[in-house]
Short mmCIF file of C-alpha atoms in Angstrom, two decimals:
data_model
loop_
_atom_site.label_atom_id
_atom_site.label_comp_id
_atom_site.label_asym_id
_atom_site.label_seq_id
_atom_site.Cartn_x
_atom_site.Cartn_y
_atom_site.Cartn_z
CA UNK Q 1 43.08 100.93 102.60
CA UNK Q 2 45.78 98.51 101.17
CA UNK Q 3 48.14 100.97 100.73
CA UNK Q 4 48.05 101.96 104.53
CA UNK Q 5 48.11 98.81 105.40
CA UNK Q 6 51.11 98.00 103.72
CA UNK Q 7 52.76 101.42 105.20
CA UNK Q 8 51.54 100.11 108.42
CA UNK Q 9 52.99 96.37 108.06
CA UNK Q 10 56.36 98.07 106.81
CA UNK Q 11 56.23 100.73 109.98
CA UNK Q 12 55.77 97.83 112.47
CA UNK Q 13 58.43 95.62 111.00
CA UNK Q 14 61.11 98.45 111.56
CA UNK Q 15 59.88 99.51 114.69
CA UNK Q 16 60.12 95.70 115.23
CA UNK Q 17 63.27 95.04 114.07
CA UNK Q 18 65.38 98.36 114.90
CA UNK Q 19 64.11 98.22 118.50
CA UNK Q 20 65.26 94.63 118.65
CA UNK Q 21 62.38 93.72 121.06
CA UNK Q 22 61.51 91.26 118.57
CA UNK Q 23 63.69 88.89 116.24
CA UNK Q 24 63.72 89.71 112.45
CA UNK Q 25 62.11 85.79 111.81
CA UNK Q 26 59.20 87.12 113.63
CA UNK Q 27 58.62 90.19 112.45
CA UNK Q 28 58.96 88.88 108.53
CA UNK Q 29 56.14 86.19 109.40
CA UNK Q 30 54.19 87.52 112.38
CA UNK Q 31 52.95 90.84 111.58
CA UNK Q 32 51.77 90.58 107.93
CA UNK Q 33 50.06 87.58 109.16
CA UNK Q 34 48.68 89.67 111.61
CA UNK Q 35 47.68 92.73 109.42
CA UNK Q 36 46.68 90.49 107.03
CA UNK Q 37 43.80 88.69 109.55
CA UNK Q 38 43.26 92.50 110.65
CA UNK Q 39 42.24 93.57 106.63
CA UNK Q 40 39.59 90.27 105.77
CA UNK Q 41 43.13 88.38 103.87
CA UNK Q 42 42.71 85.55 106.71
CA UNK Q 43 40.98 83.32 104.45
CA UNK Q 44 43.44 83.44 101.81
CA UNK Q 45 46.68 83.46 103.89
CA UNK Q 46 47.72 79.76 103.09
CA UNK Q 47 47.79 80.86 99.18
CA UNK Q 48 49.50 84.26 99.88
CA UNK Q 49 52.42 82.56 101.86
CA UNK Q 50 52.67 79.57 99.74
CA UNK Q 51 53.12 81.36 97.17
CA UNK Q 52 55.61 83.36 98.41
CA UNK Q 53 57.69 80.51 99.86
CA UNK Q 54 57.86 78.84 95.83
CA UNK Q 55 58.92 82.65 94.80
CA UNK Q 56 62.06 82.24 97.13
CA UNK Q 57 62.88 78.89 97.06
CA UNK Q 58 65.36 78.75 94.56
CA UNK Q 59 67.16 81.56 96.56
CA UNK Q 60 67.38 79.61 99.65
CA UNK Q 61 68.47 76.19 97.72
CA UNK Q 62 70.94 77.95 96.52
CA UNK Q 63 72.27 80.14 99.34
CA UNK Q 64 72.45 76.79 101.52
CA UNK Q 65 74.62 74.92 99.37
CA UNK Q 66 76.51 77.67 98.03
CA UNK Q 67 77.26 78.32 101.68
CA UNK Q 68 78.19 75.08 102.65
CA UNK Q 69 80.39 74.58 99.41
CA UNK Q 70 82.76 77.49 100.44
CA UNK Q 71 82.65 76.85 103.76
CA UNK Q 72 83.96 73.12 102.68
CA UNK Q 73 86.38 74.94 100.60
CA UNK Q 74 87.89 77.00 103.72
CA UNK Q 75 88.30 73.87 105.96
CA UNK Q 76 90.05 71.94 103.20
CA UNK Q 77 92.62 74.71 102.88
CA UNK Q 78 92.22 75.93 99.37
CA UNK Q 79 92.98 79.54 99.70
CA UNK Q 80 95.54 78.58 102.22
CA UNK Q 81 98.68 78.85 99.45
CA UNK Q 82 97.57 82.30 98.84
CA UNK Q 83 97.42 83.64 102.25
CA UNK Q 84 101.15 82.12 102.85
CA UNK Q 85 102.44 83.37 99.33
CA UNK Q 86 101.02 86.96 99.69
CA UNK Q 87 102.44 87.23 102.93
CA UNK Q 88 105.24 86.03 101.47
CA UNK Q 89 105.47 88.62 98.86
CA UNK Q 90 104.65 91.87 101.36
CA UNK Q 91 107.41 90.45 104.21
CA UNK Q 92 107.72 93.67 106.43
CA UNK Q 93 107.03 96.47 104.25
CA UNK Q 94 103.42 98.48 105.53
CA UNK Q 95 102.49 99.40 101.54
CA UNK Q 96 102.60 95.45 100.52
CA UNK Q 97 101.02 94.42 103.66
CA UNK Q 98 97.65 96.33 102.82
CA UNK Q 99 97.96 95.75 99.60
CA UNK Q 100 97.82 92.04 100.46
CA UNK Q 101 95.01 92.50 103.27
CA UNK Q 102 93.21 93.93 100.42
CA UNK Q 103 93.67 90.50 97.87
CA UNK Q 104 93.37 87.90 100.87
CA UNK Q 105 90.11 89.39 102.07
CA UNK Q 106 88.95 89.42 98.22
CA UNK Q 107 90.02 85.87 98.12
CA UNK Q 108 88.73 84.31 101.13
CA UNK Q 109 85.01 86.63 100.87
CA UNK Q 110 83.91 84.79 97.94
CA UNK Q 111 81.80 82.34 100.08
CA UNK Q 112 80.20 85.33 100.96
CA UNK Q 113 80.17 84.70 104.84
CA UNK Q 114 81.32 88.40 106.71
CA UNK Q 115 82.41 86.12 110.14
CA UNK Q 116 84.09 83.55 108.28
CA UNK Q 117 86.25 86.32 106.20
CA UNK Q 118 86.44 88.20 109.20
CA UNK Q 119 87.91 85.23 111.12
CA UNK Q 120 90.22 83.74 108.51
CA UNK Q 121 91.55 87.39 107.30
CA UNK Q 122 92.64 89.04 111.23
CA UNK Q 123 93.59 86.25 112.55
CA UNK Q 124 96.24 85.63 109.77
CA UNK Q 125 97.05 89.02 109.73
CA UNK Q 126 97.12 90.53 113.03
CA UNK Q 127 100.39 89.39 113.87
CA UNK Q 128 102.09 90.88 111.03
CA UNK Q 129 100.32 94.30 111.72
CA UNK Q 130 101.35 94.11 115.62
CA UNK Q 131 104.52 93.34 114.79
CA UNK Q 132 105.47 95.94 111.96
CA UNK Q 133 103.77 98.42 114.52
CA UNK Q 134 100.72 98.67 111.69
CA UNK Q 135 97.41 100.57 112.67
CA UNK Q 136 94.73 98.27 113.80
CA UNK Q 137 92.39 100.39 112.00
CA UNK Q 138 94.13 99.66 108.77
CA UNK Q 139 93.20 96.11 109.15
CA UNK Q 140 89.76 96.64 109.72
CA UNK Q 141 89.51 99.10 107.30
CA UNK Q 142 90.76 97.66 104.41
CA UNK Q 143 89.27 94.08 105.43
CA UNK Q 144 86.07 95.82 105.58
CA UNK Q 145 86.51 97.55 102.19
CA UNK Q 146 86.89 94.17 100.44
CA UNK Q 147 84.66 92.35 101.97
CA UNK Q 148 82.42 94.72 101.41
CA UNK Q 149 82.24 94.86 97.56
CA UNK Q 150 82.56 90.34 97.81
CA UNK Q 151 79.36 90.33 99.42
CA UNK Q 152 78.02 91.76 96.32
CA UNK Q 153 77.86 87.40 95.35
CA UNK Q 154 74.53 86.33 94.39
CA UNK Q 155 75.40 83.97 98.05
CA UNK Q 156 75.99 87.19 100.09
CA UNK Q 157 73.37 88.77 101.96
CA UNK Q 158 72.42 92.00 100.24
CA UNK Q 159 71.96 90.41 96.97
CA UNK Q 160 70.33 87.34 98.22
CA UNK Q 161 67.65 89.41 99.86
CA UNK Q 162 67.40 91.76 97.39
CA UNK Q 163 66.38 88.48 95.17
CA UNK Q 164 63.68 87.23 97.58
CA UNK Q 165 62.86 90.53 98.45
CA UNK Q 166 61.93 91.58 94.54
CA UNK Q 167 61.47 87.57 93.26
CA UNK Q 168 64.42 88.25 91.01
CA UNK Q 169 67.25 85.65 90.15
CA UNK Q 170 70.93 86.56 89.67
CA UNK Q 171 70.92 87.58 86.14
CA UNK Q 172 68.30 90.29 87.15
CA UNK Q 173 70.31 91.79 89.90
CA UNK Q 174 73.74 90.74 90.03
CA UNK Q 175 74.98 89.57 86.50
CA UNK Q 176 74.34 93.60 85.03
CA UNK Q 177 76.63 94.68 87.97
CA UNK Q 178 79.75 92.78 87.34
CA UNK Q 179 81.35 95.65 85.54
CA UNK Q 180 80.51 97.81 88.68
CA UNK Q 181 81.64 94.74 90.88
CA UNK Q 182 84.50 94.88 88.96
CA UNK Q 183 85.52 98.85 89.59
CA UNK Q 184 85.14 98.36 93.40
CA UNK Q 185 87.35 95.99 92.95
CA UNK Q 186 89.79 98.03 91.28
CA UNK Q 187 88.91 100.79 93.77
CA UNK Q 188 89.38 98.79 96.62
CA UNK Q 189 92.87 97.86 95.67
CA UNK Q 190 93.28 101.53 95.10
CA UNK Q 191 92.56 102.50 98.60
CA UNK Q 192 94.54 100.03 100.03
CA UNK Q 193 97.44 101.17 98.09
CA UNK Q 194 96.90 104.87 99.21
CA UNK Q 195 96.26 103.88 102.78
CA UNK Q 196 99.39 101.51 102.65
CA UNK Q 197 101.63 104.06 100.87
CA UNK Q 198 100.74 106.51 104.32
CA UNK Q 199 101.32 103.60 106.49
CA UNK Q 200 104.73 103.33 104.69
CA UNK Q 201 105.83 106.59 105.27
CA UNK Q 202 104.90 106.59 108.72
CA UNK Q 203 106.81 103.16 109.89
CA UNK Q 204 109.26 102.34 107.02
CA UNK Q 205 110.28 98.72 106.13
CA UNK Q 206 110.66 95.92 108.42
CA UNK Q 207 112.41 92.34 108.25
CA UNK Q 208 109.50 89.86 108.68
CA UNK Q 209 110.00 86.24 107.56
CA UNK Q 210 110.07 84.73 110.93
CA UNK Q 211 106.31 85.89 111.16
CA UNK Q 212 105.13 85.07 107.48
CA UNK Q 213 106.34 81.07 108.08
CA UNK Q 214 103.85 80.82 110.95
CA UNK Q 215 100.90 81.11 107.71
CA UNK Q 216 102.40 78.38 105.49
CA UNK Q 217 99.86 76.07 104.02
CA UNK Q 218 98.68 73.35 106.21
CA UNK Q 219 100.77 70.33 106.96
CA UNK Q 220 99.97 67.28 104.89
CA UNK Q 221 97.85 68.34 102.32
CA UNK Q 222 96.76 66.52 99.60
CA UNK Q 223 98.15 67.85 96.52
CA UNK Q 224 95.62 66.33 93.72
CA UNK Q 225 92.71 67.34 95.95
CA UNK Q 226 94.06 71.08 96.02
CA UNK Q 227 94.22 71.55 92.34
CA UNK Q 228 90.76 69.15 91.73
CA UNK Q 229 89.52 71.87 94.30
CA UNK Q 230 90.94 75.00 92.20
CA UNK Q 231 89.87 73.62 89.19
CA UNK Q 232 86.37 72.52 90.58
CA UNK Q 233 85.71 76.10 91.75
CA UNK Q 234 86.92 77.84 88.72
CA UNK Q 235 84.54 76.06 86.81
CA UNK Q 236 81.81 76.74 89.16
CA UNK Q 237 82.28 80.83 88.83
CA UNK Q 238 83.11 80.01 84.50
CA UNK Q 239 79.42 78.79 84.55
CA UNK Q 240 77.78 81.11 87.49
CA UNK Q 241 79.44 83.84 85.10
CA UNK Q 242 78.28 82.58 81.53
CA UNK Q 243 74.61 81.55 83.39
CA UNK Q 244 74.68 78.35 81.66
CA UNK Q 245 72.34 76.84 84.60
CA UNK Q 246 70.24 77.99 87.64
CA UNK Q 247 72.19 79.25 89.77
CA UNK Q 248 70.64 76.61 92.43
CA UNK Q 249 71.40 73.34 90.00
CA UNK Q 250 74.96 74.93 89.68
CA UNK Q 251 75.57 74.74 93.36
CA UNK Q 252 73.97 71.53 94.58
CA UNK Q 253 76.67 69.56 91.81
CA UNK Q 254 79.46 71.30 92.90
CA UNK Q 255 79.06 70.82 96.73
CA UNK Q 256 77.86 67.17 95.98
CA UNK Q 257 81.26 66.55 93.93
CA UNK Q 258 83.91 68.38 96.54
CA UNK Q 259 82.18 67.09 99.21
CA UNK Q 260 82.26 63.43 97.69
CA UNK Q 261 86.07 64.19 97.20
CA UNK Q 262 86.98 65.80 100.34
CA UNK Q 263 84.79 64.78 102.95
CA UNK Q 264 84.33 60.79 101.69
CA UNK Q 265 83.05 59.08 104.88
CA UNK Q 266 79.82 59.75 106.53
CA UNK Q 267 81.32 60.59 109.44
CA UNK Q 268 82.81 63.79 108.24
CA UNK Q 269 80.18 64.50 106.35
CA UNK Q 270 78.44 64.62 109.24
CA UNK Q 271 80.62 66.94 110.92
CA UNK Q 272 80.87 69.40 108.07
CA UNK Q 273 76.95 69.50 108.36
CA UNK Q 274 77.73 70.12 112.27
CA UNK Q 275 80.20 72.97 111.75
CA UNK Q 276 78.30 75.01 109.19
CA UNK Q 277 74.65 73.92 109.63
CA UNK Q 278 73.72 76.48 112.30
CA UNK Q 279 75.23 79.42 109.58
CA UNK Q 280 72.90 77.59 106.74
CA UNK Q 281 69.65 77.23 108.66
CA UNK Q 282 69.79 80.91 109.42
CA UNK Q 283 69.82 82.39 106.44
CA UNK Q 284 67.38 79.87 104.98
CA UNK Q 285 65.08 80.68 107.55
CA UNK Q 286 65.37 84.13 107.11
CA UNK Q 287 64.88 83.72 103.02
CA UNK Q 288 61.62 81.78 103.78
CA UNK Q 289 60.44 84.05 106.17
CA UNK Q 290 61.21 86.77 103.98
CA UNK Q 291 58.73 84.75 101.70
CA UNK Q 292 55.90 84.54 103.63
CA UNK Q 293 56.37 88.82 104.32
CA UNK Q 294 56.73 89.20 100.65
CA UNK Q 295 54.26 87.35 99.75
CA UNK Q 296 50.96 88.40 101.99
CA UNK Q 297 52.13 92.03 100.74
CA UNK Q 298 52.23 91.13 97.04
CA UNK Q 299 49.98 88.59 96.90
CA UNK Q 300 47.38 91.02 98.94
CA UNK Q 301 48.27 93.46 96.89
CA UNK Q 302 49.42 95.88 99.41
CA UNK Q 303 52.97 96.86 97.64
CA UNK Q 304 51.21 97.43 94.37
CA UNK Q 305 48.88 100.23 96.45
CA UNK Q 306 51.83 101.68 98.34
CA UNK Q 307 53.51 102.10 94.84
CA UNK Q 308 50.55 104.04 93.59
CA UNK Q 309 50.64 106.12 96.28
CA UNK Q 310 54.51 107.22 96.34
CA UNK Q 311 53.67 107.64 92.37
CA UNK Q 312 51.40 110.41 93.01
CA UNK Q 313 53.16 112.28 95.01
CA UNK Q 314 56.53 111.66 93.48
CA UNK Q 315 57.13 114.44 90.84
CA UNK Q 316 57.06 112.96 86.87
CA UNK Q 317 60.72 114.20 86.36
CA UNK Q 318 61.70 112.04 89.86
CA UNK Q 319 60.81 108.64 88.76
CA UNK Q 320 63.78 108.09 86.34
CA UNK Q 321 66.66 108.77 88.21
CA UNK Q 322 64.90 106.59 90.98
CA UNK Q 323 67.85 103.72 90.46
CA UNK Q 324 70.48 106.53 90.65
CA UNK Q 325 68.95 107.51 94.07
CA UNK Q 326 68.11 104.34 95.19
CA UNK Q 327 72.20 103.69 94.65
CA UNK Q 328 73.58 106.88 96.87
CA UNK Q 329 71.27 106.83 99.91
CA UNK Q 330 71.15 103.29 100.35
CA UNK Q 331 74.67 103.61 101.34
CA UNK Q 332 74.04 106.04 104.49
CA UNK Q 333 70.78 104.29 105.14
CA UNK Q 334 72.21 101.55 105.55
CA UNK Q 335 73.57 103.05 108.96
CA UNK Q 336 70.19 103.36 110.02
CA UNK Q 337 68.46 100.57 108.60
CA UNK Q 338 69.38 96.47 108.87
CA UNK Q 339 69.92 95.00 105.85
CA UNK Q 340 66.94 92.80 106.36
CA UNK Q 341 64.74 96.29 107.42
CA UNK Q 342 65.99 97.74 104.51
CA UNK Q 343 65.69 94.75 101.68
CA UNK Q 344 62.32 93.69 103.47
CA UNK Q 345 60.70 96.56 104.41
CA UNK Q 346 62.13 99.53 102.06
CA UNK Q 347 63.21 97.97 98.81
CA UNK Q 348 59.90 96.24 97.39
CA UNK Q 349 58.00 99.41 97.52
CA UNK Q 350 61.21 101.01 96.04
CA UNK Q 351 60.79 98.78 92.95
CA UNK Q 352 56.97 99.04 92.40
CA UNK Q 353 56.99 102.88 92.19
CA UNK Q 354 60.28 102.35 89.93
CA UNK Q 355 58.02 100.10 87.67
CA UNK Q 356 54.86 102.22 87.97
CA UNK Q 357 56.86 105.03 86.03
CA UNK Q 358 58.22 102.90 83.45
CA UNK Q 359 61.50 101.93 84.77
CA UNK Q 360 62.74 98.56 86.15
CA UNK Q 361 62.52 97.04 89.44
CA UNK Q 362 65.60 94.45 88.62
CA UNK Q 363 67.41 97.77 88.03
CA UNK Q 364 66.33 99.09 91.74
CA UNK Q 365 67.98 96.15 92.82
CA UNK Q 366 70.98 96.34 91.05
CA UNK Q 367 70.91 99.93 92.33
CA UNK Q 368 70.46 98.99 96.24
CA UNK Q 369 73.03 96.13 96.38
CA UNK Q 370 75.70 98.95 95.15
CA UNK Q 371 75.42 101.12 98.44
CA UNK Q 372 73.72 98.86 100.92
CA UNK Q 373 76.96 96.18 100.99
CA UNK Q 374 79.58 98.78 101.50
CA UNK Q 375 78.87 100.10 104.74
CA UNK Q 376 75.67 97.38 106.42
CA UNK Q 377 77.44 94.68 106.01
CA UNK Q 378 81.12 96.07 107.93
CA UNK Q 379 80.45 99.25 109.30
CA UNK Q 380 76.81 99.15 110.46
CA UNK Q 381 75.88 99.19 114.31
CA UNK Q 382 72.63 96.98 112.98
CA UNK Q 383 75.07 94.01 111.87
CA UNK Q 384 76.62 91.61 113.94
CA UNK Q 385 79.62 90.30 111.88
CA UNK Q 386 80.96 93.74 112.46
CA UNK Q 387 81.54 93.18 115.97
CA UNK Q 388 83.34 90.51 114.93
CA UNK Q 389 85.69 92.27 112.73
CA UNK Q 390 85.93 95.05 115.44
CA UNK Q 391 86.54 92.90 118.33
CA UNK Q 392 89.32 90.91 116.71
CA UNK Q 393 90.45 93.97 115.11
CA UNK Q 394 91.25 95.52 118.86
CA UNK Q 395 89.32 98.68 117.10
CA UNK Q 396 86.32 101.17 118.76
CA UNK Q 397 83.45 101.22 116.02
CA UNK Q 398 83.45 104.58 116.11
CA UNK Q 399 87.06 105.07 114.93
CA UNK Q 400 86.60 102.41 112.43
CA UNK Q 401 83.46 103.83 110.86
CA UNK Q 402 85.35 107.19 110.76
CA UNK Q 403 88.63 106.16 109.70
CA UNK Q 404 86.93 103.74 106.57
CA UNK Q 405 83.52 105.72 105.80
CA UNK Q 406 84.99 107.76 103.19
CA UNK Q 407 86.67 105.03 101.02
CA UNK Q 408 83.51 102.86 101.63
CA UNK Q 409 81.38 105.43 100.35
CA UNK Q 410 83.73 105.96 97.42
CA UNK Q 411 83.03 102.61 96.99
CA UNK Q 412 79.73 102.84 95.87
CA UNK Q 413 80.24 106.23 94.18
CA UNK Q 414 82.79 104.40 91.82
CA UNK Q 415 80.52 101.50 90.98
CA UNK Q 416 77.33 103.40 90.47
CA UNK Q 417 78.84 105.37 87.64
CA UNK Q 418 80.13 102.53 86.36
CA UNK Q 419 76.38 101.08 86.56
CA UNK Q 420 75.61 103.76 85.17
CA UNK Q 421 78.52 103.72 82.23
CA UNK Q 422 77.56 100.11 81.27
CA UNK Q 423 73.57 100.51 81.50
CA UNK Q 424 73.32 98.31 85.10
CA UNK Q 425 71.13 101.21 86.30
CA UNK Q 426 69.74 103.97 84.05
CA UNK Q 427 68.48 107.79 84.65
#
């Protein structure tokens, strides 16, 4: 009974959800309320969701502020410098250029916001790739390739919801992929140098300086505030990295000390808070919500039973190389699935069987974040910052997903053995 109730709940959210007849904030809170009235919970709802809200509160603390920190960090200009000086650096020659739409994009996806990077990255760079003569898709691509391994962050979407999702923190899921994180990285720079290099031999080199002055860093900035700003944020990702606090704590004292610094007076305070608030109350709604989903199905014990189930019909040998699998189809699936279908719906029951035949869930979530980010957060139909990147691309979506679906599935190949290498994920 729980266990088809569950499959039920999970079966309406995507029909829910993929349909788009009904918003995901809905779906996450109105039909396991629903199914959970249906199967005699009702009387116990207000300790099932409460519960589940505490479970993911941390998550959404520190997605808000770690969103609003970055997002402070673009306005204030700090990775300004490195947009003009790689620019400056790859002038008019097509191998540099990529190269360089590869490290920007790197740079400027670290607040882990796809239409922010996608805003600040083509609009620098489209006129240098209109100019040289440059494939549009080559932008998009390679834009889409970084971006897509950044929003691997603990503050990007796949791994925040694969933390609510599972009640994990970042040392669970993300901190065991860093290695892997790091060979995408590696990768991505890779591709961009062999898409680049073909780029080259198609147009040559061309004299661009005229074009690369229009990027210079902004007029008038404050010079100690830049390097307080660099120095602020290294120290942020030196303690993120070495976990020496919550994640959470981490974030709420760094965006209360650059925010004190660059944004003294109330008044732009308040129109930081105006800017970015809409982008923060969306995905803390969406955490929360995710809570209340997560926590009528745990709490009634409905993902336990739908574990047991997949368990017996899963063959013994199966079960270990779950994380393995987990890792390769989550890429394509993510095609088919939203991220929030997918982390919501598919993954929790993913990690129960996982853990009902000795293995790990934390490890099923290290697993999904390595092929869900590469292709739902740029490439997917489901997602809406990739109309964004298309649009100001000039692209179709079809050509981009064909052009760039190879290297992003590379992507995860290269970072699951690597996960695999460094004992992320195991078999």
């Amino acid at each position: 009974m729980l266990a088809a109730s569950g499959f039920v709940t999970i079966a309406l959210f995507l029909v829910a959800v993929l349909s788009r007849r009904v918003s995901v904030l809905i779906a996450l809170t109105a039909l396991p309320i629903l199914v959970a009235l249906v199967t005699g919970f009702g009387g116990q709802l207000g300790t099932l969701i409460g519960d589940g809200l505490v479970k993911v509160a941390p998550v959404a603390i520190m997605i808000t502020f770690a969103v609003l920190y970055f997002s402070l960090m673009v306005d204030v200009g700090l990775f300004d410098p490195a947009v003009a000086r790689v620019l400056r650096w790859a002038k008019g020659d097509p191998l540099k250029i990529t190269v360089g739409t590869a490290v920007l994009t790197l740079l400027v996806a670290l607040d882990g916001d796809g239409a922010s990077t996608f805003l600040i990255t083509v609009s620098a760079l489209l006129p240098i790739y209109k100019r040289l003569g440059m494939r549009r898709l080559v932008l998009a691509g390679v834009v889409c390739l970084g971006a897509g391994v950044m929003n691997m962050v603990p503050w990007g979407g796949p791994t925040a919801r694969a933390m609510a999702a599972l009640d994990l923190s970042a040392s669970d899921v993300f901190v065991p992929a860093l290695p892997a994180m790091g060979a995408g990285i590696v990768w991505v720079l890779v591709a961009s140098f062999l898409i680049g290099r073909s780029e080259r031999a198609r147009l040559g080199v061309i004299e661009l300086s005229e074009v690369v002055s229009e990027t210079e860093p902004r007029v008038g900035w404050d010079r100690f505030r830049f390097w307080f700003n660099v120095v602020l944020t290294l120290a942020l990702v030196g303690v993120l990295l070495a976990q020496l606090f919550p994640l959470e704590v981490v974030f709420v004292a760094a965006f209360v000390v650059a925010v004190i610094v660059n944004r003294p007076s109330w008044e732009q305070q308040q129109e930081l808070f105006a800017r970015h608030g809409n982008n923060v109350v969306l995905v803390t709604t969406m955490i929360f919500a995710a809570g209340v989903f997560t926590g009528i199905l745990g709490g009634a014990g409905m993902i336990e039973a739908m574990a047991r189930w997949l368990v017996g019909v899963i063959p013994d040998g199966a079960g270990g190389a779950l994380p393995v699998v987990v890792a390769v189809t989550s890429m394509p699936l993510s095609l088919v699935f939203t991220p929030d279908a997918y982390y919501f719906g598919v993954l929790p029951v993913l990690a129960e069987t996982s853990a009902a035949f000795g293995g790990s869930a934390a490890e099923v979530g290290t697993a999904a974040i390595l092929g869900q980010m590469t292709t739902g957060f740029p490439l997917s139909p489901l997602t809406a910052s990739t109309f964004i990147l298309v649009g100001m691309s000039g692209v179709d979506l079809g050509a981009h997903q064909r052009f760039i679906f190879k290297w992003a599935f590379g992507t995860t190949i290269v970072m699951t053995v690597v996960a695999l290498l460094t004992g992320a994920i195991s078999v």
